[in-house]
JSON list of N, CA and C in Angstrom, two decimals:
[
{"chain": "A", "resi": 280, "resn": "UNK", "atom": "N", "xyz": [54.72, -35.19, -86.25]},
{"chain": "A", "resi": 280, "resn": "UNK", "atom": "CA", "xyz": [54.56, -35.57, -84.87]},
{"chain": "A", "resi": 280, "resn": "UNK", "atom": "C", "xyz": [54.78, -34.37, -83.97]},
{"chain": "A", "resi": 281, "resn": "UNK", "atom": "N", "xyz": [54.12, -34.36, -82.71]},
{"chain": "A", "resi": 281, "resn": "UNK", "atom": "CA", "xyz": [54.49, -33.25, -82.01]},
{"chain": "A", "resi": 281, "resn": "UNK", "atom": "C", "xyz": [55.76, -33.29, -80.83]},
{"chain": "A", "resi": 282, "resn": "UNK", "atom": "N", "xyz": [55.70, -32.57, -80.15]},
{"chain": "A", "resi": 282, "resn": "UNK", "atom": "CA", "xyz": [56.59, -32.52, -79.06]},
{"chain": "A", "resi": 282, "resn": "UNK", "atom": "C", "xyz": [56.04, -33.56, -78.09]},
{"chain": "A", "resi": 283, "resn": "UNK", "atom": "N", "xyz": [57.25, -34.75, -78.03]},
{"chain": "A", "resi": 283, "resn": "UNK", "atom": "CA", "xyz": [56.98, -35.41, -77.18]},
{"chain": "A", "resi": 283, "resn": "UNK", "atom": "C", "xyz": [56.42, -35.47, -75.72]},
{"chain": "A", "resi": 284, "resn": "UNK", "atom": "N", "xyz": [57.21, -34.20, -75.09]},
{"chain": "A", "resi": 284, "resn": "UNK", "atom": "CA", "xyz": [57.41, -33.77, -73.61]},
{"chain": "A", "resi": 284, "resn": "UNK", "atom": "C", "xyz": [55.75, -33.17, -73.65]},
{"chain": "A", "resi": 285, "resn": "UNK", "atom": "N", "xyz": [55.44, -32.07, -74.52]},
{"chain": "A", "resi": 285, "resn": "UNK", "atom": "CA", "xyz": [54.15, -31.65, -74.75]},
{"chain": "A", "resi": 285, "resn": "UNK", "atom": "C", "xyz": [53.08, -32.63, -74.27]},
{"chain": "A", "resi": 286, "resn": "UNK", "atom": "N", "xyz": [53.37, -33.78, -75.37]},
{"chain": "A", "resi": 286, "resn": "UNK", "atom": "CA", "xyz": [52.25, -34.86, -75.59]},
{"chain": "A", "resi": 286, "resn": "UNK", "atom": "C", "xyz": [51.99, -35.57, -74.29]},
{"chain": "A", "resi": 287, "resn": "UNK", "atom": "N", "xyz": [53.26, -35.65, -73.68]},
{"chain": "A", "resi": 287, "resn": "UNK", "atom": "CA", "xyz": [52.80, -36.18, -71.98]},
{"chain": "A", "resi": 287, "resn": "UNK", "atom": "C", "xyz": [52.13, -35.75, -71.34]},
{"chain": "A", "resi": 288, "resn": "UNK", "atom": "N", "xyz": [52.86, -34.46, -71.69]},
{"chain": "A", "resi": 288, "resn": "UNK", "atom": "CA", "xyz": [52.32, -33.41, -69.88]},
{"chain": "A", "resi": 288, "resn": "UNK", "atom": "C", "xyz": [50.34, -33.10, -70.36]},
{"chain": "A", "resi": 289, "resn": "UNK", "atom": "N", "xyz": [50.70, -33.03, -71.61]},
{"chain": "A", "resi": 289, "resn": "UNK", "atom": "CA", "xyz": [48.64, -33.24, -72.04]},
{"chain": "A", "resi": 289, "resn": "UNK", "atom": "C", "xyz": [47.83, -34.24, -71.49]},
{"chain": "A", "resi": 290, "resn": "UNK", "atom": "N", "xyz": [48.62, -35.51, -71.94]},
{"chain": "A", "resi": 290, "resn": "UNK", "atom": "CA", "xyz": [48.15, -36.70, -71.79]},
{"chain": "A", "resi": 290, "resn": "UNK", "atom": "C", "xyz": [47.51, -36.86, -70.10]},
{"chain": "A", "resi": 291, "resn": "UNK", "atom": "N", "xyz": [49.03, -36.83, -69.34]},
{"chain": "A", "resi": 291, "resn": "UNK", "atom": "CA", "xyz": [49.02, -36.89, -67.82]},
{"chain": "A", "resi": 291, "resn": "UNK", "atom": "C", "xyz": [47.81, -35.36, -67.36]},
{"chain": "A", "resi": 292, "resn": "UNK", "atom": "N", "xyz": [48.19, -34.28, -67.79]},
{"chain": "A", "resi": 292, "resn": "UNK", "atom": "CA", "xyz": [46.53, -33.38, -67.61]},
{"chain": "A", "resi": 292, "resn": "UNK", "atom": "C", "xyz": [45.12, -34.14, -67.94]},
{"chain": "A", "resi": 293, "resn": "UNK", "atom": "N", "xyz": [45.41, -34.72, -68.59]},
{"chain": "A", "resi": 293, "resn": "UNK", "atom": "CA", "xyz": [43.97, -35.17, -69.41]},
{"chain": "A", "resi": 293, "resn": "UNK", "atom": "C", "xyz": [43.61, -36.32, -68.22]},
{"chain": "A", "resi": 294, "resn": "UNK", "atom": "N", "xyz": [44.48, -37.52, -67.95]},
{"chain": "A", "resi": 294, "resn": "UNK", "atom": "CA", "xyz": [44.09, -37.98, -66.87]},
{"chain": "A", "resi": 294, "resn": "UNK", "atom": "C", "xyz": [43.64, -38.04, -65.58]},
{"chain": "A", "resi": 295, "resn": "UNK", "atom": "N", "xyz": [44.60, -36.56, -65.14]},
{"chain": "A", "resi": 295, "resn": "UNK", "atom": "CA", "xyz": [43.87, -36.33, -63.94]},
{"chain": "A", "resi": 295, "resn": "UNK", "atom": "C", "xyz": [42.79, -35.18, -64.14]},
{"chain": "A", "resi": 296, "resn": "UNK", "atom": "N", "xyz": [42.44, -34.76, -65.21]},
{"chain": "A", "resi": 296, "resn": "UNK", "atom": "CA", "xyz": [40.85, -34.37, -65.33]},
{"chain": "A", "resi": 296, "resn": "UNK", "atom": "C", "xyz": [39.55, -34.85, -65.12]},
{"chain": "A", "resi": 297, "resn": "UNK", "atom": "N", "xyz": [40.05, -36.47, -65.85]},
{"chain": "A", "resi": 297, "resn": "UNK", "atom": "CA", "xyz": [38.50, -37.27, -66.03]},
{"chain": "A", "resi": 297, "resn": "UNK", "atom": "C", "xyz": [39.15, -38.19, -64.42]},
{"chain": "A", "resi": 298, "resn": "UNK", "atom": "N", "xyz": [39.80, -38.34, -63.39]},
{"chain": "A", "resi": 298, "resn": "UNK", "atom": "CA", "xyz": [40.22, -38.81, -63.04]},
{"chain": "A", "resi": 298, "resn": "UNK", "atom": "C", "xyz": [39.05, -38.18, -61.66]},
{"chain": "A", "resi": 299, "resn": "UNK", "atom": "N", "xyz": [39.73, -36.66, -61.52]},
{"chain": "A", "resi": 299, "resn": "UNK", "atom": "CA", "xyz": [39.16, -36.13, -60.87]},
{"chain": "A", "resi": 299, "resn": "UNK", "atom": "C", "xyz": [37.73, -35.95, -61.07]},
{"chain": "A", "resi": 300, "resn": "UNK", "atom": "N", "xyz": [36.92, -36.22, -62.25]},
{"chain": "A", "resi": 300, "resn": "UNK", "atom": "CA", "xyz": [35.82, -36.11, -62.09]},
{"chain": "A", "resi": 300, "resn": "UNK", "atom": "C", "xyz": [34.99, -37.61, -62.16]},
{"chain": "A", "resi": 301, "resn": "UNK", "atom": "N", "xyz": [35.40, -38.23, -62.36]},
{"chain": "A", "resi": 301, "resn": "UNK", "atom": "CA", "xyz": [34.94, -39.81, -61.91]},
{"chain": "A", "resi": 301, "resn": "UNK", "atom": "C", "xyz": [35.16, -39.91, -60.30]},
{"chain": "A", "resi": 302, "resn": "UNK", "atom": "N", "xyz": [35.69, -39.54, -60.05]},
{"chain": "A", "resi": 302, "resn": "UNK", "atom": "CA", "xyz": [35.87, -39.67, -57.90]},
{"chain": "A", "resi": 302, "resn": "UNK", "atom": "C", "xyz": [35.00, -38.52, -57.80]},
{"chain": "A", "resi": 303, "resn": "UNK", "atom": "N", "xyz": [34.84, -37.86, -57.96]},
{"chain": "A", "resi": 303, "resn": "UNK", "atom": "CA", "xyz": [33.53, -36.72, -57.48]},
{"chain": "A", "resi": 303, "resn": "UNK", "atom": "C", "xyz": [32.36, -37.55, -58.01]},
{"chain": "A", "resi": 304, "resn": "UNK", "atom": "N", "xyz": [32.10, -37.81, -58.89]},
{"chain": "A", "resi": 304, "resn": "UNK", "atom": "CA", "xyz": [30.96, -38.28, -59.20]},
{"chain": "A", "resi": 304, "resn": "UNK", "atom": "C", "xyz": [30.59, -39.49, -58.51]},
{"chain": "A", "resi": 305, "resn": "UNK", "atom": "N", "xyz": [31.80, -40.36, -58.34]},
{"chain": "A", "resi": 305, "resn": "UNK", "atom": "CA", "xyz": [31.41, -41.34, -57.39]},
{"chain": "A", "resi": 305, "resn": "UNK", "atom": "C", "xyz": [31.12, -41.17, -55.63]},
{"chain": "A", "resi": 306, "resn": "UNK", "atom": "N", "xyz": [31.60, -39.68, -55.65]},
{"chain": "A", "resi": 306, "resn": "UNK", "atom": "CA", "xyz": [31.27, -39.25, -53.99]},
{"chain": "A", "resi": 306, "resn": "UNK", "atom": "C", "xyz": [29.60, -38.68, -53.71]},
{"chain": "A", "resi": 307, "resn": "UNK", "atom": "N", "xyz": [29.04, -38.50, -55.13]},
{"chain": "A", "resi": 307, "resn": "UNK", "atom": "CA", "xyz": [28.38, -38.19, -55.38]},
{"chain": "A", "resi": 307, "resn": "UNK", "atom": "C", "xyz": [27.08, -39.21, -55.44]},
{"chain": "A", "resi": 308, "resn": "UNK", "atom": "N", "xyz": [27.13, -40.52, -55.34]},
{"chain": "A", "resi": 308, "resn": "UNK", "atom": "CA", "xyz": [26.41, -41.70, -56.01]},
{"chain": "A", "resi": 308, "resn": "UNK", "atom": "C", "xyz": [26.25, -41.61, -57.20]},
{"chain": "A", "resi": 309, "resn": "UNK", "atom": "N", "xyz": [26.85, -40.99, -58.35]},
{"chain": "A", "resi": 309, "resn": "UNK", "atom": "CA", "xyz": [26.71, -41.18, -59.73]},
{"chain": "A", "resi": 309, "resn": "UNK", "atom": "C", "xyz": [27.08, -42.35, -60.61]},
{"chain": "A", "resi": 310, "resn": "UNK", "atom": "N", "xyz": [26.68, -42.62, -61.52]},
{"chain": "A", "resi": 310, "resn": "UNK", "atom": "CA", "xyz": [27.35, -43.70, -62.23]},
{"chain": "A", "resi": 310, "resn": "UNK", "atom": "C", "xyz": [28.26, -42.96, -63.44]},
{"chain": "A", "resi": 311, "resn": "UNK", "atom": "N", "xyz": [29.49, -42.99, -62.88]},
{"chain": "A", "resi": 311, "resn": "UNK", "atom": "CA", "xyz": [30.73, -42.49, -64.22]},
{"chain": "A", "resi": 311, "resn": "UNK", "atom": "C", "xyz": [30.50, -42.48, -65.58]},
{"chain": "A", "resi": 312, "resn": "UNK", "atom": "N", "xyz": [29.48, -42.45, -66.16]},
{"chain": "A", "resi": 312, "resn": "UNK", "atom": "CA", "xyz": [29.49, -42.90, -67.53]},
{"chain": "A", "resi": 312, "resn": "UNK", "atom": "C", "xyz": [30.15, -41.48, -68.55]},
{"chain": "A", "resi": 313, "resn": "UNK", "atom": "N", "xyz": [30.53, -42.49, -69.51]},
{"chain": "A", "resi": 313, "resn": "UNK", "atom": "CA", "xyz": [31.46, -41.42, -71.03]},
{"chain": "A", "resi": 313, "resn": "UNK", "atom": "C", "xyz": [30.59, -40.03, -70.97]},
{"chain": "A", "resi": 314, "resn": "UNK", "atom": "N", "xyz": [29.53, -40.01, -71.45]},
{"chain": "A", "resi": 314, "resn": "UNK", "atom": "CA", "xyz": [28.76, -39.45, -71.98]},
{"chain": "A", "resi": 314, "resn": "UNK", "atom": "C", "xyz": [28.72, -38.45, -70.88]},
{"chain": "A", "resi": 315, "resn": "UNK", "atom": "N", "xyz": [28.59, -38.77, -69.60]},
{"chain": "A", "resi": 315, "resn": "UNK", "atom": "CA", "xyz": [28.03, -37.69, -68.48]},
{"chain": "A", "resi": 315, "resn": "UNK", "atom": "C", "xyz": [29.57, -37.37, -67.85]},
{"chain": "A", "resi": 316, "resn": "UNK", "atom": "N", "xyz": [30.47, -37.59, -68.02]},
{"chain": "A", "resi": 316, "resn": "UNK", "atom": "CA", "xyz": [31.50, -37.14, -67.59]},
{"chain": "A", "resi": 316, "resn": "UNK", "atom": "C", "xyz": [31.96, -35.93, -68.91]},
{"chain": "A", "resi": 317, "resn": "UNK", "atom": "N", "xyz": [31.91, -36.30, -69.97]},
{"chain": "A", "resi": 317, "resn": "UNK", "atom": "CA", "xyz": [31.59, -35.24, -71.23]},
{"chain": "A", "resi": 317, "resn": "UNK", "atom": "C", "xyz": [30.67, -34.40, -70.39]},
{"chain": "A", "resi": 318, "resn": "UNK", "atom": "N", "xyz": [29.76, -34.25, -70.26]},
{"chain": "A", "resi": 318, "resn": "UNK", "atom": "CA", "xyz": [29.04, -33.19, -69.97]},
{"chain": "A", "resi": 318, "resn": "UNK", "atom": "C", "xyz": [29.56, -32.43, -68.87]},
{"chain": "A", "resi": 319, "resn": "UNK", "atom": "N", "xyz": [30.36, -33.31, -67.61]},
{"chain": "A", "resi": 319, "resn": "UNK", "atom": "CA", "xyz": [30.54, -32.24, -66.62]},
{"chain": "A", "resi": 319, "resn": "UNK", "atom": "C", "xyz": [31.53, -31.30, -66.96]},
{"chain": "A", "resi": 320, "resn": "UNK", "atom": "N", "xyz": [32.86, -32.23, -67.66]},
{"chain": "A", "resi": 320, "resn": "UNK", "atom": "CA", "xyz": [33.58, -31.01, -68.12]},
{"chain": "A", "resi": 320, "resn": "UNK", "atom": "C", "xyz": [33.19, -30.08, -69.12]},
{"chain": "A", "resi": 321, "resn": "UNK", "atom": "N", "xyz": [31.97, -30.37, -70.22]},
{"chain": "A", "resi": 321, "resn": "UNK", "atom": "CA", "xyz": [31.79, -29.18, -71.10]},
{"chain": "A", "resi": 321, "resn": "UNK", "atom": "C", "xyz": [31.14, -27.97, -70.35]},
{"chain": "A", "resi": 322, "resn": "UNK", "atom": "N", "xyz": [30.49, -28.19, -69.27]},
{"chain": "A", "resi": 322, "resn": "UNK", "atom": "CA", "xyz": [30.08, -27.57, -68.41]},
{"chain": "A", "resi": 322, "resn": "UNK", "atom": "C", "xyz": [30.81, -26.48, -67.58]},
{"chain": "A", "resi": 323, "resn": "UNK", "atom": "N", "xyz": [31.80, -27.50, -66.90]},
{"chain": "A", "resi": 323, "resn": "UNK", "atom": "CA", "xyz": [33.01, -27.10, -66.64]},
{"chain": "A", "resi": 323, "resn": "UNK", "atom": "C", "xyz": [33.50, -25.81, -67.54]},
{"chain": "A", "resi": 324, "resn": "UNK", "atom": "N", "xyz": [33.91, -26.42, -68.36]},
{"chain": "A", "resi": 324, "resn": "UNK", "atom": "CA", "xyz": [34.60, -25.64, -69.74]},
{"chain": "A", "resi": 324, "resn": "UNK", "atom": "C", "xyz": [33.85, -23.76, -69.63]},
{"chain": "A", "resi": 325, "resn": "UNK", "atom": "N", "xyz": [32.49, -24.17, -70.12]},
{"chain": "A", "resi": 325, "resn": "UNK", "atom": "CA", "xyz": [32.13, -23.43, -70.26]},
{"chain": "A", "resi": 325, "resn": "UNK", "atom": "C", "xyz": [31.52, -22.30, -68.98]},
{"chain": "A", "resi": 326, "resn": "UNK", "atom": "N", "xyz": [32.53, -22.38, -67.67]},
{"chain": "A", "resi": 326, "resn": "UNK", "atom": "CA", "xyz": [31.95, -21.93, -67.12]},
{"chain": "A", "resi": 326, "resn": "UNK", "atom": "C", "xyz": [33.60, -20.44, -66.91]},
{"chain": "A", "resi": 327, "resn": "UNK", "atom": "N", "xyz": [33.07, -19.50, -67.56]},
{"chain": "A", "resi": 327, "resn": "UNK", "atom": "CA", "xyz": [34.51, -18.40, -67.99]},
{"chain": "A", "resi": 327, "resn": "UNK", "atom": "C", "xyz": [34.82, -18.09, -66.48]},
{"chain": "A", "resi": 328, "resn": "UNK", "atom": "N", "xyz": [34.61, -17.61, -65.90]},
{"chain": "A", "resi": 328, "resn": "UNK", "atom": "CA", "xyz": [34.81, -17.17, -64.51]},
{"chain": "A", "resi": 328, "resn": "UNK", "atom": "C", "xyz": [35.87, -18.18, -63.83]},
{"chain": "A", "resi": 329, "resn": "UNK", "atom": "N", "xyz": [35.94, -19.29, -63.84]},
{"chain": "A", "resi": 329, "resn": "UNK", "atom": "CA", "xyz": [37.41, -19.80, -63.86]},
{"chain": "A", "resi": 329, "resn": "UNK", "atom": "C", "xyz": [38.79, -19.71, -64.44]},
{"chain": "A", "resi": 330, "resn": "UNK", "atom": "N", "xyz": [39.29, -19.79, -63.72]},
{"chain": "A", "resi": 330, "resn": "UNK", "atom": "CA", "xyz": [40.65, -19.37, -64.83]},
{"chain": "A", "resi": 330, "resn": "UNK", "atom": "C", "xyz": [41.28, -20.75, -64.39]},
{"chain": "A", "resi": 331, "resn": "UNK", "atom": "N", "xyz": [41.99, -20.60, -65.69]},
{"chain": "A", "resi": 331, "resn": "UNK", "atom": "CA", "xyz": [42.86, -22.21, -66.12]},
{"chain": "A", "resi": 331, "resn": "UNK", "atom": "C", "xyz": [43.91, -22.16, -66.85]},
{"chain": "A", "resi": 332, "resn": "UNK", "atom": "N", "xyz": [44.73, -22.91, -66.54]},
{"chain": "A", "resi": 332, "resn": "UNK", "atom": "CA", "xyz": [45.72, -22.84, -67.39]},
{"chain": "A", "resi": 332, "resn": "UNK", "atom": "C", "xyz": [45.64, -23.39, -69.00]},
{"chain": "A", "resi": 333, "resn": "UNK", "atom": "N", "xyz": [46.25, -22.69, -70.05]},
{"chain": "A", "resi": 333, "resn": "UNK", "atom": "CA", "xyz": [46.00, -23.42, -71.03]},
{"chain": "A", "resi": 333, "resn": "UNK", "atom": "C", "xyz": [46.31, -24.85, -71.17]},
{"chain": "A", "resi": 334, "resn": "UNK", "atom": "N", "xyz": [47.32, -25.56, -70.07]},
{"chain": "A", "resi": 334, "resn": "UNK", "atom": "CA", "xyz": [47.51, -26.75, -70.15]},
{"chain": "A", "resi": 334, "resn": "UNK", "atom": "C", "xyz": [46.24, -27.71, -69.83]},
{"chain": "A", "resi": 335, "resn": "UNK", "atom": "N", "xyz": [45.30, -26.81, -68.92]},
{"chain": "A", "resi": 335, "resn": "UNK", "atom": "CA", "xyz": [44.43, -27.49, -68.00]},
{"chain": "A", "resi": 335, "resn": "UNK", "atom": "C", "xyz": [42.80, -27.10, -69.55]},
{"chain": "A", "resi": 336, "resn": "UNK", "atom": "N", "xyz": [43.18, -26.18, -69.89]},
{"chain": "A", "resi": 336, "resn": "UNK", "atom": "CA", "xyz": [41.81, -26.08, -71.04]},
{"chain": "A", "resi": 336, "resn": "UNK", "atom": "C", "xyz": [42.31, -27.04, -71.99]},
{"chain": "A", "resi": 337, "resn": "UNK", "atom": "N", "xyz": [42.96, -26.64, -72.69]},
{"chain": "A", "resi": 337, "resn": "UNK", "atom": "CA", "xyz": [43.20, -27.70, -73.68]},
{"chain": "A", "resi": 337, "resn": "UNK", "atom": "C", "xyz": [43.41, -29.60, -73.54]},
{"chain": "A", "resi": 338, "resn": "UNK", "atom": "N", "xyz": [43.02, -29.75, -72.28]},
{"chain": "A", "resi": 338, "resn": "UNK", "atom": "CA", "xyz": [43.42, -31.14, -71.74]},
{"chain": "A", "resi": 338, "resn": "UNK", "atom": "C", "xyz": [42.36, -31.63, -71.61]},
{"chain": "A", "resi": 339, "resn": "UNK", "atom": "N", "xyz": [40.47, -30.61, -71.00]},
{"chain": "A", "resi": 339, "resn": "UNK", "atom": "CA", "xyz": [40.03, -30.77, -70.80]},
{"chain": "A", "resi": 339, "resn": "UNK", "atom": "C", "xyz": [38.75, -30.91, -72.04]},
{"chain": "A", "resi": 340, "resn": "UNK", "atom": "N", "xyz": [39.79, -29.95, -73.43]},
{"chain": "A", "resi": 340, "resn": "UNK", "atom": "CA", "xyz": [39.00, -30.01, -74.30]},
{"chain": "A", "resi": 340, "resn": "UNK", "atom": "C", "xyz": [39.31, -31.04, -75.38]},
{"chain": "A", "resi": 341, "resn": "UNK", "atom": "N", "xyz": [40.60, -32.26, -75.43]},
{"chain": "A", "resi": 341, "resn": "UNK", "atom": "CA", "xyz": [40.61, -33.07, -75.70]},
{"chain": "A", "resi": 341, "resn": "UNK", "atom": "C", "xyz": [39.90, -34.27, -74.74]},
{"chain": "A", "resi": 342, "resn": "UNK", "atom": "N", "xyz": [39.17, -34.19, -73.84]},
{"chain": "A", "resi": 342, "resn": "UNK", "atom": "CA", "xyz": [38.75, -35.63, -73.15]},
{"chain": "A", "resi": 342, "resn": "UNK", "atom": "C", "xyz": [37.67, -35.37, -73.27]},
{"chain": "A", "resi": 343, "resn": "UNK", "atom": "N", "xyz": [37.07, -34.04, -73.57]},
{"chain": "A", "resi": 343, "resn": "UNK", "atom": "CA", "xyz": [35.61, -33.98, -74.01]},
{"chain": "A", "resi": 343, "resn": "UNK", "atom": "C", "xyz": [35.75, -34.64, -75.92]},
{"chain": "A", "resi": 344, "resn": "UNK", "atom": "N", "xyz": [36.47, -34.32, -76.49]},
{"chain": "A", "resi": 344, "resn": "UNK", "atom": "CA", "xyz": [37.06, -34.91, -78.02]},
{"chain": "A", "resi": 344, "resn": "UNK", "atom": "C", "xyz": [36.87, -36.19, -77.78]},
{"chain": "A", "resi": 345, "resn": "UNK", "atom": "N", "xyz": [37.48, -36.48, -76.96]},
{"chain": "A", "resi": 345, "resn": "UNK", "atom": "CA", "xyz": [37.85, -37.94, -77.27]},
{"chain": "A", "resi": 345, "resn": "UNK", "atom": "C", "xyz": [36.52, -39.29, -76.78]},
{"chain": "A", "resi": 346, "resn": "UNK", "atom": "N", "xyz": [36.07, -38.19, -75.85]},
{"chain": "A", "resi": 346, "resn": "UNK", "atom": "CA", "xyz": [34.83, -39.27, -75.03]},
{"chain": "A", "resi": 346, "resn": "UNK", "atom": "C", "xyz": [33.57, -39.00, -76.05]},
{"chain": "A", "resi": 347, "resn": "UNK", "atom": "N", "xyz": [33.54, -38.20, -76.66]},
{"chain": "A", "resi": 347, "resn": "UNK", "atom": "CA", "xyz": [32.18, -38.00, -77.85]},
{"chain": "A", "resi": 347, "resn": "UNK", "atom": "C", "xyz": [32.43, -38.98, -79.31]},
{"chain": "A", "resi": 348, "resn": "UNK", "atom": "N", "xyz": [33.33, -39.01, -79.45]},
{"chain": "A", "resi": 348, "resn": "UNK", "atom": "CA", "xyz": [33.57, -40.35, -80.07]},
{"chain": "A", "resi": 348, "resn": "UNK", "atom": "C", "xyz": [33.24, -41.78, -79.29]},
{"chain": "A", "resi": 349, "resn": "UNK", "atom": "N", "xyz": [33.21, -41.84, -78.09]},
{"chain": "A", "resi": 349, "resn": "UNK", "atom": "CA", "xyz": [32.94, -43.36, -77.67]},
{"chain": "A", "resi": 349, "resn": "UNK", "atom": "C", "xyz": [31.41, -44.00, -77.85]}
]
């Protein structure tokens, strides 16, 4: 098992990732779906010229994990 405290502060990153990008998308007229919210952050992800914290990459690269399974 890992570090509990870890596993939160991921968890709680990970939420307000897809959190924040479901309210943009909805400011946007988009429809939130799994699949296209995966895409904004791989997008995201892949855009180097940002800088991020590793809490904030690795949070963003489990909700892309986890939504490609749905």
């Amino acid at each position: 098992m890992g570090n509990r405290a870890k596993d939160d502060e991921l968890y709680q990153e990970m939420c307000r990732v897809v959190g924040k990008v479901v309210l943009e998308m909805r400011d946007l007229g988009q429809e939130p779906k799994h699949i296209v919210i995966a895409g904004v952050i791989r997008t995201a992800l892949a855009n180097k010229k940002t800088v991020r914290s590793e809490l904030n990459r690795e949070a963003m690269e489990q909700v892309v994990k986890a939504l490609a399974r749905s």
